mmCIF file with all atom_site columns, C-alpha atoms in Angstrom:
data_model
loop_
_atom_site.group_PDB
_atom_site.id
_atom_site.type_symbol
_atom_site.label_atom_id
_atom_site.label_alt_id
_atom_site.label_comp_id
_atom_site.label_asym_id
_atom_site.label_entity_id
_atom_site.label_seq_id
_atom_site.pdbx_PDB_ins_code
_atom_site.Cartn_x
_atom_site.Cartn_y
_atom_site.Cartn_z
_atom_site.occupancy
_atom_site.B_iso_or_equiv
_atom_site.pdbx_formal_charge
_atom_site.auth_seq_id
_atom_site.auth_comp_id
_atom_site.auth_asym_id
_atom_site.auth_atom_id
_atom_site.pdbx_PDB_model_num
ATOM 1   C CA . MET A 1 1   ? -14.844 12.067  -6.284  1.00 59.00 ? 1   MET A CA 1
ATOM 2   C CA . ALA A 1 2   ? -13.208 15.283  -7.378  1.00 87.00 ? 2   ALA A CA 1
ATOM 3   C CA . PHE A 1 3   ? -9.589  15.367  -6.234  1.00 97.00 ? 3   PHE A CA 1
ATOM 4   C CA . ASP A 1 4   ? -7.960  18.719  -6.978  1.00 97.00 ? 4   ASP A CA 1
ATOM 5   C CA . ALA A 1 5   ? -4.199  18.196  -7.150  1.00 97.00 ? 5   ALA A CA 1
ATOM 6   C CA . ASP A 1 6   ? -3.584  21.861  -7.885  1.00 97.00 ? 6   ASP A CA 1
ATOM 7   C CA . ARG A 1 7   ? -4.903  22.800  -4.442  1.00 97.00 ? 7   ARG A CA 1
ATOM 8   C CA . VAL A 1 8   ? -2.535  20.556  -2.512  1.00 98.00 ? 8   VAL A CA 1
ATOM 9   C CA . GLU A 1 9   ? 0.476   22.048  -0.745  1.00 98.00 ? 9   GLU A CA 1
ATOM 10  C CA . THR A 1 10  ? 0.882   19.644  2.168   1.00 98.00 ? 10  THR A CA 1
ATOM 11  C CA . VAL A 1 11  ? 0.209   15.924  2.546   1.00 98.00 ? 11  VAL A CA 1
ATOM 12  C CA . THR A 1 12  ? -0.691  14.361  5.886   1.00 98.00 ? 12  THR A CA 1
ATOM 13  C CA . PHE A 1 13  ? -0.764  10.652  6.604   1.00 98.00 ? 13  PHE A CA 1
ATOM 14  C CA . ASP A 1 14  ? -2.499  8.613   9.220   1.00 98.00 ? 14  ASP A CA 1
ATOM 15  C CA . SER A 1 15  ? -0.178  6.115   10.891  1.00 95.00 ? 15  SER A CA 1
ATOM 16  C CA . TYR A 1 16  ? -1.717  2.769   11.848  1.00 93.00 ? 16  TYR A CA 1
ATOM 17  C CA . SER A 1 17  ? -2.958  0.695   8.893   1.00 93.00 ? 17  SER A CA 1
ATOM 18  C CA . THR A 1 18  ? -1.825  3.496   6.570   1.00 96.00 ? 18  THR A CA 1
ATOM 19  C CA . LEU A 1 19  ? 1.953   3.612   7.026   1.00 96.00 ? 19  LEU A CA 1
ATOM 20  C CA . VAL A 1 20  ? 2.427   0.587   9.260   1.00 94.00 ? 20  VAL A CA 1
ATOM 21  C CA . ASP A 1 21  ? 0.666   -2.756  9.391   1.00 92.00 ? 21  ASP A CA 1
ATOM 22  C CA . VAL A 1 22  ? -1.339  -3.441  12.556  1.00 89.00 ? 22  VAL A CA 1
ATOM 23  C CA . ASP A 1 23  ? -1.713  -7.102  11.552  1.00 85.00 ? 23  ASP A CA 1
ATOM 24  C CA . ALA A 1 24  ? 1.590   -7.668  13.377  1.00 80.00 ? 24  ALA A CA 1
ATOM 25  C CA . ALA A 1 25  ? -0.434  -7.389  16.567  1.00 81.00 ? 25  ALA A CA 1
ATOM 26  C CA . GLU A 1 26  ? -2.340  -10.524 15.578  1.00 84.00 ? 26  GLU A CA 1
ATOM 27  C CA . ARG A 1 27  ? 0.961   -12.321 14.993  1.00 86.00 ? 27  ARG A CA 1
ATOM 28  C CA . ALA A 1 28  ? 2.066   -11.356 18.510  1.00 87.00 ? 28  ALA A CA 1
ATOM 29  C CA . LEU A 1 29  ? -1.135  -12.881 19.872  1.00 90.00 ? 29  LEU A CA 1
ATOM 30  C CA . ALA A 1 30  ? -0.627  -16.006 17.769  1.00 88.00 ? 30  ALA A CA 1
ATOM 31  C CA . ASP A 1 31  ? 2.494   -16.808 19.777  1.00 85.00 ? 31  ASP A CA 1
ATOM 32  C CA . ARG A 1 32  ? 0.409   -16.882 22.960  1.00 90.00 ? 32  ARG A CA 1
ATOM 33  C CA . ILE A 1 33  ? -3.155  -17.998 22.222  1.00 88.00 ? 33  ILE A CA 1
ATOM 34  C CA . PRO A 1 34  ? -4.625  -20.672 19.906  1.00 88.00 ? 34  PRO A CA 1
ATOM 35  C CA . ASP A 1 35  ? -7.152  -18.547 17.961  1.00 89.00 ? 35  ASP A CA 1
ATOM 36  C CA . PRO A 1 36  ? -5.801  -14.988 17.691  1.00 91.00 ? 36  PRO A CA 1
ATOM 37  C CA . GLY A 1 37  ? -7.948  -13.693 14.818  1.00 91.00 ? 37  GLY A CA 1
ATOM 38  C CA . PRO A 1 38  ? -11.205 -12.939 16.675  1.00 93.00 ? 38  PRO A CA 1
ATOM 39  C CA . VAL A 1 39  ? -9.310  -11.478 19.641  1.00 93.00 ? 39  VAL A CA 1
ATOM 40  C CA . SER A 1 40  ? -7.240  -9.239  17.391  1.00 92.00 ? 40  SER A CA 1
ATOM 41  C CA . ARG A 1 41  ? -10.263 -7.969  15.456  1.00 92.00 ? 41  ARG A CA 1
ATOM 42  C CA . LEU A 1 42  ? -12.201 -7.193  18.630  1.00 95.00 ? 42  LEU A CA 1
ATOM 43  C CA . TRP A 1 43  ? -9.125  -5.545  20.147  1.00 94.00 ? 43  TRP A CA 1
ATOM 44  C CA . ARG A 1 44  ? -8.712  -3.200  17.196  1.00 93.00 ? 44  ARG A CA 1
ATOM 45  C CA . ALA A 1 45  ? -12.427 -2.438  16.937  1.00 95.00 ? 45  ALA A CA 1
ATOM 46  C CA . ARG A 1 46  ? -12.770 -1.734  20.658  1.00 97.00 ? 46  ARG A CA 1
ATOM 47  C CA . SER A 1 47  ? -9.751  0.583   20.712  1.00 96.00 ? 47  SER A CA 1
ATOM 48  C CA . ILE A 1 48  ? -11.324 2.714   17.976  1.00 96.00 ? 48  ILE A CA 1
ATOM 49  C CA . GLU A 1 49  ? -14.746 2.600   19.642  1.00 97.00 ? 49  GLU A CA 1
ATOM 50  C CA . TYR A 1 50  ? -13.220 3.804   22.895  1.00 98.00 ? 50  TYR A CA 1
ATOM 51  C CA . THR A 1 51  ? -11.745 6.842   21.129  1.00 98.00 ? 51  THR A CA 1
ATOM 52  C CA . PHE A 1 52  ? -15.141 7.706   19.641  1.00 98.00 ? 52  PHE A CA 1
ATOM 53  C CA . VAL A 1 53  ? -16.799 7.499   23.040  1.00 98.00 ? 53  VAL A CA 1
ATOM 54  C CA . ALA A 1 54  ? -13.976 9.397   24.763  1.00 98.00 ? 54  ALA A CA 1
ATOM 55  C CA . ASN A 1 55  ? -14.574 12.362  22.459  1.00 98.00 ? 55  ASN A CA 1
ATOM 56  C CA . GLN A 1 56  ? -18.223 12.503  23.476  1.00 97.00 ? 56  GLN A CA 1
ATOM 57  C CA . VAL A 1 57  ? -17.894 12.079  27.234  1.00 97.00 ? 57  VAL A CA 1
ATOM 58  C CA . ASP A 1 58  ? -14.619 13.936  27.840  1.00 96.00 ? 58  ASP A CA 1
ATOM 59  C CA . ALA A 1 59  ? -12.770 10.778  28.869  1.00 97.00 ? 59  ALA A CA 1
ATOM 60  C CA . TYR A 1 60  ? -9.473  11.242  27.024  1.00 97.00 ? 60  TYR A CA 1
ATOM 61  C CA . GLN A 1 61  ? -6.530  9.020   27.804  1.00 97.00 ? 61  GLN A CA 1
ATOM 62  C CA . PRO A 1 62  ? -3.470  8.372   25.610  1.00 96.00 ? 62  PRO A CA 1
ATOM 63  C CA . PHE A 1 63  ? -4.043  5.956   22.754  1.00 96.00 ? 63  PHE A CA 1
ATOM 64  C CA . TYR A 1 64  ? -1.617  3.425   24.224  1.00 95.00 ? 64  TYR A CA 1
ATOM 65  C CA . GLU A 1 65  ? -3.896  3.176   27.260  1.00 96.00 ? 65  GLU A CA 1
ATOM 66  C CA . MET A 1 66  ? -6.937  2.869   24.992  1.00 96.00 ? 66  MET A CA 1
ATOM 67  C CA . ASN A 1 67  ? -5.154  -0.037  23.348  1.00 95.00 ? 67  ASN A CA 1
ATOM 68  C CA . ARG A 1 68  ? -4.408  -1.599  26.734  1.00 95.00 ? 68  ARG A CA 1
ATOM 69  C CA . ASP A 1 69  ? -8.049  -1.367  27.846  1.00 96.00 ? 69  ASP A CA 1
ATOM 70  C CA . ALA A 1 70  ? -9.263  -2.722  24.512  1.00 96.00 ? 70  ALA A CA 1
ATOM 71  C CA . LEU A 1 71  ? -6.875  -5.668  24.662  1.00 95.00 ? 71  LEU A CA 1
ATOM 72  C CA . THR A 1 72  ? -7.981  -6.448  28.217  1.00 95.00 ? 72  THR A CA 1
ATOM 73  C CA . TYR A 1 73  ? -11.615 -6.495  27.067  1.00 97.00 ? 73  TYR A CA 1
ATOM 74  C CA . ALA A 1 74  ? -10.956 -8.553  23.932  1.00 96.00 ? 74  ALA A CA 1
ATOM 75  C CA . LEU A 1 75  ? -9.079  -11.209 25.873  1.00 95.00 ? 75  LEU A CA 1
ATOM 76  C CA . ALA A 1 76  ? -11.788 -11.404 28.531  1.00 95.00 ? 76  ALA A CA 1
ATOM 77  C CA . ALA A 1 77  ? -14.549 -11.572 25.928  1.00 96.00 ? 77  ALA A CA 1
ATOM 78  C CA . HIS A 1 78  ? -12.906 -14.650 24.453  1.00 95.00 ? 78  HIS A CA 1
ATOM 79  C CA . GLY A 1 79  ? -12.095 -16.237 27.798  1.00 94.00 ? 79  GLY A CA 1
ATOM 80  C CA . VAL A 1 80  ? -8.329  -15.797 27.471  1.00 93.00 ? 80  VAL A CA 1
ATOM 81  C CA . ASP A 1 81  ? -6.198  -15.128 30.523  1.00 91.00 ? 81  ASP A CA 1
ATOM 82  C CA . LEU A 1 82  ? -2.782  -13.638 29.791  1.00 91.00 ? 82  LEU A CA 1
ATOM 83  C CA . PRO A 1 83  ? -0.407  -12.527 32.559  1.00 91.00 ? 83  PRO A CA 1
ATOM 84  C CA . ASP A 1 84  ? 0.229   -8.781  32.718  1.00 91.00 ? 84  ASP A CA 1
ATOM 85  C CA . ALA A 1 85  ? 3.793   -9.211  31.489  1.00 92.00 ? 85  ALA A CA 1
ATOM 86  C CA . GLU A 1 86  ? 2.612   -11.000 28.351  1.00 91.00 ? 86  GLU A CA 1
ATOM 87  C CA . ARG A 1 87  ? -0.058  -8.367  27.706  1.00 91.00 ? 87  ARG A CA 1
ATOM 88  C CA . ASP A 1 88  ? 2.643   -5.721  27.895  1.00 92.00 ? 88  ASP A CA 1
ATOM 89  C CA . GLU A 1 89  ? 4.716   -7.667  25.379  1.00 91.00 ? 89  GLU A CA 1
ATOM 90  C CA . VAL A 1 90  ? 1.774   -7.833  22.969  1.00 91.00 ? 90  VAL A CA 1
ATOM 91  C CA . LEU A 1 91  ? 1.061   -4.110  23.393  1.00 91.00 ? 91  LEU A CA 1
ATOM 92  C CA . ALA A 1 92  ? 4.710   -3.291  22.763  1.00 90.00 ? 92  ALA A CA 1
ATOM 93  C CA . VAL A 1 93  ? 4.319   -4.591  19.201  1.00 87.00 ? 93  VAL A CA 1
ATOM 94  C CA . TYR A 1 94  ? 2.749   -1.193  18.420  1.00 87.00 ? 94  TYR A CA 1
ATOM 95  C CA . HIS A 1 95  ? 6.224   0.313   18.794  1.00 86.00 ? 95  HIS A CA 1
ATOM 96  C CA . GLU A 1 96  ? 7.653   -2.007  16.115  1.00 86.00 ? 96  GLU A CA 1
ATOM 97  C CA . LEU A 1 97  ? 4.994   -2.449  13.429  1.00 89.00 ? 97  LEU A CA 1
ATOM 98  C CA . ASP A 1 98  ? 6.136   -3.308  9.904   1.00 91.00 ? 98  ASP A CA 1
ATOM 99  C CA . VAL A 1 99  ? 6.032   -0.494  7.376   1.00 94.00 ? 99  VAL A CA 1
ATOM 100 C CA . PHE A 1 100 ? 4.150   -1.162  4.122   1.00 95.00 ? 100 PHE A CA 1
ATOM 101 C CA . ASP A 1 101 ? 6.369   -1.703  1.095   1.00 95.00 ? 101 ASP A CA 1
ATOM 102 C CA . ASP A 1 102 ? 5.242   1.411   -0.785  1.00 96.00 ? 102 ASP A CA 1
ATOM 103 C CA . VAL A 1 103 ? 5.629   3.860   2.079   1.00 97.00 ? 103 VAL A CA 1
ATOM 104 C CA . ARG A 1 104 ? 9.248   4.939   1.945   1.00 95.00 ? 104 ARG A CA 1
ATOM 105 C CA . GLU A 1 105 ? 9.486   5.342   -1.834  1.00 97.00 ? 105 GLU A CA 1
ATOM 106 C CA . GLY A 1 106 ? 6.021   6.886   -2.060  1.00 97.00 ? 106 GLY A CA 1
ATOM 107 C CA . THR A 1 107 ? 6.806   9.407   0.667   1.00 97.00 ? 107 THR A CA 1
ATOM 108 C CA . GLU A 1 108 ? 10.161  10.153  -0.937  1.00 97.00 ? 108 GLU A CA 1
ATOM 109 C CA . ARG A 1 109 ? 8.437   10.955  -4.220  1.00 98.00 ? 109 ARG A CA 1
ATOM 110 C CA . LEU A 1 110 ? 6.095   13.364  -2.465  1.00 98.00 ? 110 LEU A CA 1
ATOM 111 C CA . ARG A 1 111 ? 8.938   15.039  -0.573  1.00 97.00 ? 111 ARG A CA 1
ATOM 112 C CA . ASP A 1 112 ? 11.097  15.329  -3.695  1.00 97.00 ? 112 ASP A CA 1
ATOM 113 C CA . GLY A 1 113 ? 8.065   16.706  -5.556  1.00 97.00 ? 113 GLY A CA 1
ATOM 114 C CA . GLY A 1 114 ? 7.950   19.649  -3.177  1.00 96.00 ? 114 GLY A CA 1
ATOM 115 C CA . TYR A 1 115 ? 5.265   18.517  -0.723  1.00 98.00 ? 115 TYR A CA 1
ATOM 116 C CA . ASP A 1 116 ? 5.748   18.793  3.023   1.00 97.00 ? 116 ASP A CA 1
ATOM 117 C CA . VAL A 1 117 ? 4.678   15.490  4.566   1.00 98.00 ? 117 VAL A CA 1
ATOM 118 C CA . TYR A 1 118 ? 3.405   15.039  8.122   1.00 98.00 ? 118 TYR A CA 1
ATOM 119 C CA . VAL A 1 119 ? 1.812   12.281  10.154  1.00 98.00 ? 119 VAL A CA 1
ATOM 120 C CA . VAL A 1 120 ? -1.477  13.111  11.907  1.00 98.00 ? 120 VAL A CA 1
ATOM 121 C CA . SER A 1 121 ? -2.426  10.314  14.249  1.00 98.00 ? 121 SER A CA 1
ATOM 122 C CA . ASN A 1 122 ? -4.399  9.207   17.285  1.00 97.00 ? 122 ASN A CA 1
ATOM 123 C CA . GLY A 1 123 ? -1.144  7.714   18.548  1.00 95.00 ? 123 GLY A CA 1
ATOM 124 C CA . ASP A 1 124 ? 0.514   9.408   21.495  1.00 94.00 ? 124 ASP A CA 1
ATOM 125 C CA . PRO A 1 125 ? 3.920   11.069  20.976  1.00 96.00 ? 125 PRO A CA 1
ATOM 126 C CA . GLU A 1 126 ? 5.954   8.125   22.267  1.00 94.00 ? 126 GLU A CA 1
ATOM 127 C CA . MET A 1 127 ? 4.149   5.717   19.956  1.00 93.00 ? 127 MET A CA 1
ATOM 128 C CA . LEU A 1 128 ? 4.694   7.985   16.970  1.00 95.00 ? 128 LEU A CA 1
ATOM 129 C CA . ALA A 1 129 ? 8.361   8.539   17.729  1.00 95.00 ? 129 ALA A CA 1
ATOM 130 C CA . SER A 1 130 ? 9.015   4.800   17.888  1.00 93.00 ? 130 SER A CA 1
ATOM 131 C CA . MET A 1 131 ? 6.926   4.204   14.756  1.00 92.00 ? 131 MET A CA 1
ATOM 132 C CA . VAL A 1 132 ? 8.892   6.784   12.752  1.00 94.00 ? 132 VAL A CA 1
ATOM 133 C CA . GLU A 1 133 ? 12.217  5.404   13.989  1.00 93.00 ? 133 GLU A CA 1
ATOM 134 C CA . HIS A 1 134 ? 11.309  1.769   13.358  1.00 90.00 ? 134 HIS A CA 1
ATOM 135 C CA . ALA A 1 135 ? 9.896   2.579   9.906   1.00 89.00 ? 135 ALA A CA 1
ATOM 136 C CA . GLY A 1 136 ? 12.961  4.651   8.988   1.00 91.00 ? 136 GLY A CA 1
ATOM 137 C CA . LEU A 1 137 ? 10.909  7.684   7.942   1.00 93.00 ? 137 LEU A CA 1
ATOM 138 C CA . GLY A 1 138 ? 12.534  10.392  10.058  1.00 94.00 ? 138 GLY A CA 1
ATOM 139 C CA . ASP A 1 139 ? 14.390  11.935  7.131   1.00 95.00 ? 139 ASP A CA 1
ATOM 140 C CA . LEU A 1 140 ? 11.229  12.214  5.003   1.00 96.00 ? 140 LEU A CA 1
ATOM 141 C CA . LEU A 1 141 ? 8.666   13.611  7.433   1.00 97.00 ? 141 LEU A CA 1
ATOM 142 C CA . VAL A 1 142 ? 8.579   17.218  8.570   1.00 97.00 ? 142 VAL A CA 1
ATOM 143 C CA . ASP A 1 143 ? 6.919   16.237  11.860  1.00 97.00 ? 143 ASP A CA 1
ATOM 144 C CA . THR A 1 144 ? 4.233   14.175  13.565  1.00 98.00 ? 144 THR A CA 1
ATOM 145 C CA . VAL A 1 145 ? 1.010   15.600  15.013  1.00 98.00 ? 145 VAL A CA 1
ATOM 146 C CA . SER A 1 146 ? -0.573  13.631  17.858  1.00 98.00 ? 146 SER A CA 1
ATOM 147 C CA . ALA A 1 147 ? -4.116  13.653  19.170  1.00 98.00 ? 147 ALA A CA 1
ATOM 148 C CA . ASP A 1 148 ? -2.461  13.985  22.565  1.00 98.00 ? 148 ASP A CA 1
ATOM 149 C CA . GLU A 1 149 ? -1.664  17.620  21.748  1.00 98.00 ? 149 GLU A CA 1
ATOM 150 C CA . VAL A 1 150 ? -5.365  18.523  21.844  1.00 98.00 ? 150 VAL A CA 1
ATOM 151 C CA . ARG A 1 151 ? -6.571  15.529  23.901  1.00 98.00 ? 151 ARG A CA 1
ATOM 152 C CA . THR A 1 152 ? -9.123  14.795  21.196  1.00 98.00 ? 152 THR A CA 1
ATOM 153 C CA . PHE A 1 153 ? -9.257  11.854  18.802  1.00 98.00 ? 153 PHE A CA 1
ATOM 154 C CA . LYS A 1 154 ? -10.257 11.533  15.167  1.00 98.00 ? 154 LYS A CA 1
ATOM 155 C CA . PRO A 1 155 ? -12.650 12.200  13.531  1.00 98.00 ? 155 PRO A CA 1
ATOM 156 C CA . ALA A 1 156 ? -13.173 15.392  15.589  1.00 98.00 ? 156 ALA A CA 1
ATOM 157 C CA . ALA A 1 157 ? -12.560 18.482  13.470  1.00 98.00 ? 157 ALA A CA 1
ATOM 158 C CA . GLU A 1 158 ? -10.452 20.010  16.241  1.00 98.00 ? 158 GLU A CA 1
ATOM 159 C CA . LEU A 1 159 ? -7.576  17.607  15.576  1.00 98.00 ? 159 LEU A CA 1
ATOM 160 C CA . TYR A 1 160 ? -7.457  18.281  11.824  1.00 98.00 ? 160 TYR A CA 1
ATOM 161 C CA . ARG A 1 161 ? -7.630  22.036  12.391  1.00 98.00 ? 161 ARG A CA 1
ATOM 162 C CA . HIS A 1 162 ? -4.824  21.762  14.916  1.00 98.00 ? 162 HIS A CA 1
ATOM 163 C CA . ALA A 1 163 ? -2.790  19.794  12.378  1.00 98.00 ? 163 ALA A CA 1
ATOM 164 C CA . ALA A 1 164 ? -3.325  22.449  9.737   1.00 98.00 ? 164 ALA A CA 1
ATOM 165 C CA . ALA A 1 165 ? -2.121  25.111  12.157  1.00 98.00 ? 165 ALA A CA 1
ATOM 166 C CA . ARG A 1 166 ? 0.948   23.020  13.022  1.00 97.00 ? 166 ARG A CA 1
ATOM 167 C CA . THR A 1 167 ? 1.824   22.626  9.365   1.00 97.00 ? 167 THR A CA 1
ATOM 168 C CA . GLY A 1 168 ? 1.251   26.309  8.653   1.00 97.00 ? 168 GLY A CA 1
ATOM 169 C CA . THR A 1 169 ? -0.961  25.327  5.724   1.00 97.00 ? 169 THR A CA 1
ATOM 170 C CA . GLY A 1 170 ? -4.500  26.424  4.948   1.00 98.00 ? 170 GLY A CA 1
ATOM 171 C CA . ILE A 1 171 ? -6.695  23.461  5.751   1.00 98.00 ? 171 ILE A CA 1
ATOM 172 C CA . ASP A 1 172 ? -8.148  23.439  2.237   1.00 97.00 ? 172 ASP A CA 1
ATOM 173 C CA . ARG A 1 173 ? -4.589  23.031  0.874   1.00 98.00 ? 173 ARG A CA 1
ATOM 174 C CA . ILE A 1 174 ? -4.004  19.725  2.659   1.00 98.00 ? 174 ILE A CA 1
ATOM 175 C CA . ALA A 1 175 ? -4.601  16.205  1.333   1.00 98.00 ? 175 ALA A CA 1
ATOM 176 C CA . HIS A 1 176 ? -5.005  13.715  4.169   1.00 98.00 ? 176 HIS A CA 1
ATOM 177 C CA . ALA A 1 177 ? -4.311  10.095  3.245   1.00 98.00 ? 177 ALA A CA 1
ATOM 178 C CA . THR A 1 178 ? -5.577  7.306   5.450   1.00 98.00 ? 178 THR A CA 1
ATOM 179 C CA . ALA A 1 179 ? -6.831  3.741   5.489   1.00 97.00 ? 179 ALA A CA 1
ATOM 180 C CA . GLY A 1 180 ? -9.606  4.647   7.919   1.00 96.00 ? 180 GLY A CA 1
ATOM 181 C CA . TRP A 1 181 ? -12.990 5.507   6.446   1.00 96.00 ? 181 TRP A CA 1
ATOM 182 C CA . PHE A 1 182 ? -13.917 7.613   9.483   1.00 97.00 ? 182 PHE A CA 1
ATOM 183 C CA . ASP A 1 183 ? -10.599 9.454   9.163   1.00 98.00 ? 183 ASP A CA 1
ATOM 184 C CA . VAL A 1 184 ? -11.393 10.335  5.541   1.00 98.00 ? 184 VAL A CA 1
ATOM 185 C CA . LEU A 1 185 ? -14.782 11.615  6.650   1.00 98.00 ? 185 LEU A CA 1
ATOM 186 C CA . GLY A 1 186 ? -13.285 13.621  9.516   1.00 98.00 ? 186 GLY A CA 1
ATOM 187 C CA . ALA A 1 187 ? -10.629 15.204  7.319   1.00 98.00 ? 187 ALA A CA 1
ATOM 188 C CA . ARG A 1 188 ? -13.175 16.183  4.669   1.00 98.00 ? 188 ARG A CA 1
ATOM 189 C CA . HIS A 1 189 ? -15.566 17.564  7.280   1.00 98.00 ? 189 HIS A CA 1
ATOM 190 C CA . ALA A 1 190 ? -12.774 19.758  8.653   1.00 98.00 ? 190 ALA A CA 1
ATOM 191 C CA . GLY A 1 191 ? -11.929 21.098  5.186   1.00 98.00 ? 191 GLY A CA 1
ATOM 192 C CA . MET A 1 192 ? -9.120  18.854  3.908   1.00 98.00 ? 192 MET A CA 1
ATOM 193 C CA . GLN A 1 193 ? -9.234  16.664  0.836   1.00 98.00 ? 193 GLN A CA 1
ATOM 194 C CA . GLY A 1 194 ? -9.664  13.064  1.970   1.00 98.00 ? 194 GLY A CA 1
ATOM 195 C CA . VAL A 1 195 ? -7.681  10.287  0.291   1.00 98.00 ? 195 VAL A CA 1
ATOM 196 C CA . ARG A 1 196 ? -8.626  6.683   1.092   1.00 98.00 ? 196 ARG A CA 1
ATOM 197 C CA . VAL A 1 197 ? -5.637  4.328   1.018   1.00 98.00 ? 197 VAL A CA 1
ATOM 198 C CA . ASP A 1 198 ? -7.288  1.001   0.287   1.00 97.00 ? 198 ASP A CA 1
ATOM 199 C CA . ARG A 1 199 ? -4.665  -1.711  -0.056  1.00 96.00 ? 199 ARG A CA 1
ATOM 200 C CA . LYS A 1 200 ? -7.141  -4.540  0.661   1.00 93.00 ? 200 LYS A CA 1
ATOM 201 C CA . GLY A 1 201 ? -9.837  -3.783  -1.915  1.00 93.00 ? 201 GLY A CA 1
ATOM 202 C CA . THR A 1 202 ? -12.575 -3.163  0.642   1.00 94.00 ? 202 THR A CA 1
ATOM 203 C CA . PRO A 1 203 ? -16.071 -2.104  -0.458  1.00 94.00 ? 203 PRO A CA 1
ATOM 204 C CA . PRO A 1 204 ? -16.843 1.614   -0.556  1.00 92.00 ? 204 PRO A CA 1
ATOM 205 C CA . GLU A 1 205 ? -18.543 3.020   2.523   1.00 94.00 ? 205 GLU A CA 1
ATOM 206 C CA . PRO A 1 206 ? -22.144 4.024   1.717   1.00 94.00 ? 206 PRO A CA 1
ATOM 207 C CA . PHE A 1 207 ? -22.219 6.451   4.669   1.00 94.00 ? 207 PHE A CA 1
ATOM 208 C CA . GLY A 1 208 ? -20.815 9.973   4.692   1.00 92.00 ? 208 GLY A CA 1
ATOM 209 C CA . GLY A 1 209 ? -19.991 10.551  1.048   1.00 92.00 ? 209 GLY A CA 1
ATOM 210 C CA . ASP A 1 210 ? -17.119 9.464   -1.166  1.00 95.00 ? 210 ASP A CA 1
ATOM 211 C CA . PRO A 1 211 ? -13.444 10.224  -0.573  1.00 97.00 ? 211 PRO A CA 1
ATOM 212 C CA . ASP A 1 212 ? -11.941 12.814  -2.896  1.00 98.00 ? 212 ASP A CA 1
ATOM 213 C CA . LEU A 1 213 ? -9.555  10.118  -4.111  1.00 98.00 ? 213 LEU A CA 1
ATOM 214 C CA . VAL A 1 214 ? -9.114  6.371   -3.590  1.00 97.00 ? 214 VAL A CA 1
ATOM 215 C CA . VAL A 1 215 ? -5.664  4.819   -4.074  1.00 98.00 ? 215 VAL A CA 1
ATOM 216 C CA . THR A 1 216 ? -4.246  1.359   -3.501  1.00 97.00 ? 216 THR A CA 1
ATOM 217 C CA . SER A 1 217 ? -0.758  2.613   -2.644  1.00 97.00 ? 217 SER A CA 1
ATOM 218 C CA . LEU A 1 218 ? 1.161   5.796   -1.943  1.00 98.00 ? 218 LEU A CA 1
ATOM 219 C CA . PHE A 1 219 ? 2.574   5.451   -5.448  1.00 98.00 ? 219 PHE A CA 1
ATOM 220 C CA . GLU A 1 220 ? -0.893  6.166   -6.827  1.00 98.00 ? 220 GLU A CA 1
ATOM 221 C CA . LEU A 1 221 ? -1.159  9.232   -4.615  1.00 98.00 ? 221 LEU A CA 1
ATOM 222 C CA . ALA A 1 222 ? 2.175   10.466  -5.949  1.00 98.00 ? 222 ALA A CA 1
ATOM 223 C CA . ASP A 1 223 ? 0.910   9.810   -9.486  1.00 98.00 ? 223 ASP A CA 1
ATOM 224 C CA . ALA A 1 224 ? -2.250  11.793  -8.784  1.00 98.00 ? 224 ALA A CA 1
ATOM 225 C CA . LEU A 1 225 ? -0.122  14.709  -7.607  1.00 98.00 ? 225 LEU A CA 1
ATOM 226 C CA . GLY A 1 226 ? 2.135   14.451  -10.659 1.00 97.00 ? 226 GLY A CA 1
ATOM 227 C CA . VAL A 1 227 ? 5.339   13.581  -8.807  1.00 96.00 ? 227 VAL A CA 1
#
C-alpha cells in the first residue's frame, strides 16, 4: 500500500455499506420472516452479481430494480412467499438506511480541510437523493454521481472516468473510499487511489492487489489526509 495524500484533491465515497448500513434491510425482513439472515445475505449478493452480469451482457436496469429482482430470487430460494406490498415495504428500506456514526463528522473534516466530496454509487438518482436527505449529508457533499448516468455499474472503468469528469478533477487526483473490495479494484484500475473502508475487520482480499489505504472509519481517512 502506498497512499499518496499529496496527490489527492477530491474524495469520492461509495454509498451502501460505506456511508449507510445495509444491515437495516435484514431488520426489515426480520419483521416478516423467521430466519432473515440467509435471505438477506443472498439478496445482497445476488443484487451485486446481477450488476456484474448486466455490464457484460448489456442488460442495464436501475439498481432499485436489480434489488427487486434479487429480493424476489432470495425469497424464492428460501421458500418464502411475501405479498408484493410487503416486498415493496422491504425494498423501501433502501431509502432510509442508517448512516454510520463516523460519516457526518468525518465528511465534515474532509470538507473543512479543503476537499470536495462526492458520492459515486451504483444507486439510481432517486435512491441517492433519499439517502443523502435521510443521512443529513446534503450540506457536506458537492454532488452525487449515479451509475444510471452512464448505464454501467461498478467496477467498470467507464463509471469512475465519468465521475472524474463530473468532479472536474484529474482521475489520478481522486481518492475513492468504499467498503466494497471490487469497488476498490475498479477505482484503482481506472486510475484513482482506492481506499478500503473496513469497519468489520474482514480479511484482506488476495485477488487484485492491495488497496492504497485501509481505514476502519472516515476519521482515519481524514487523519491520513492531514485534516
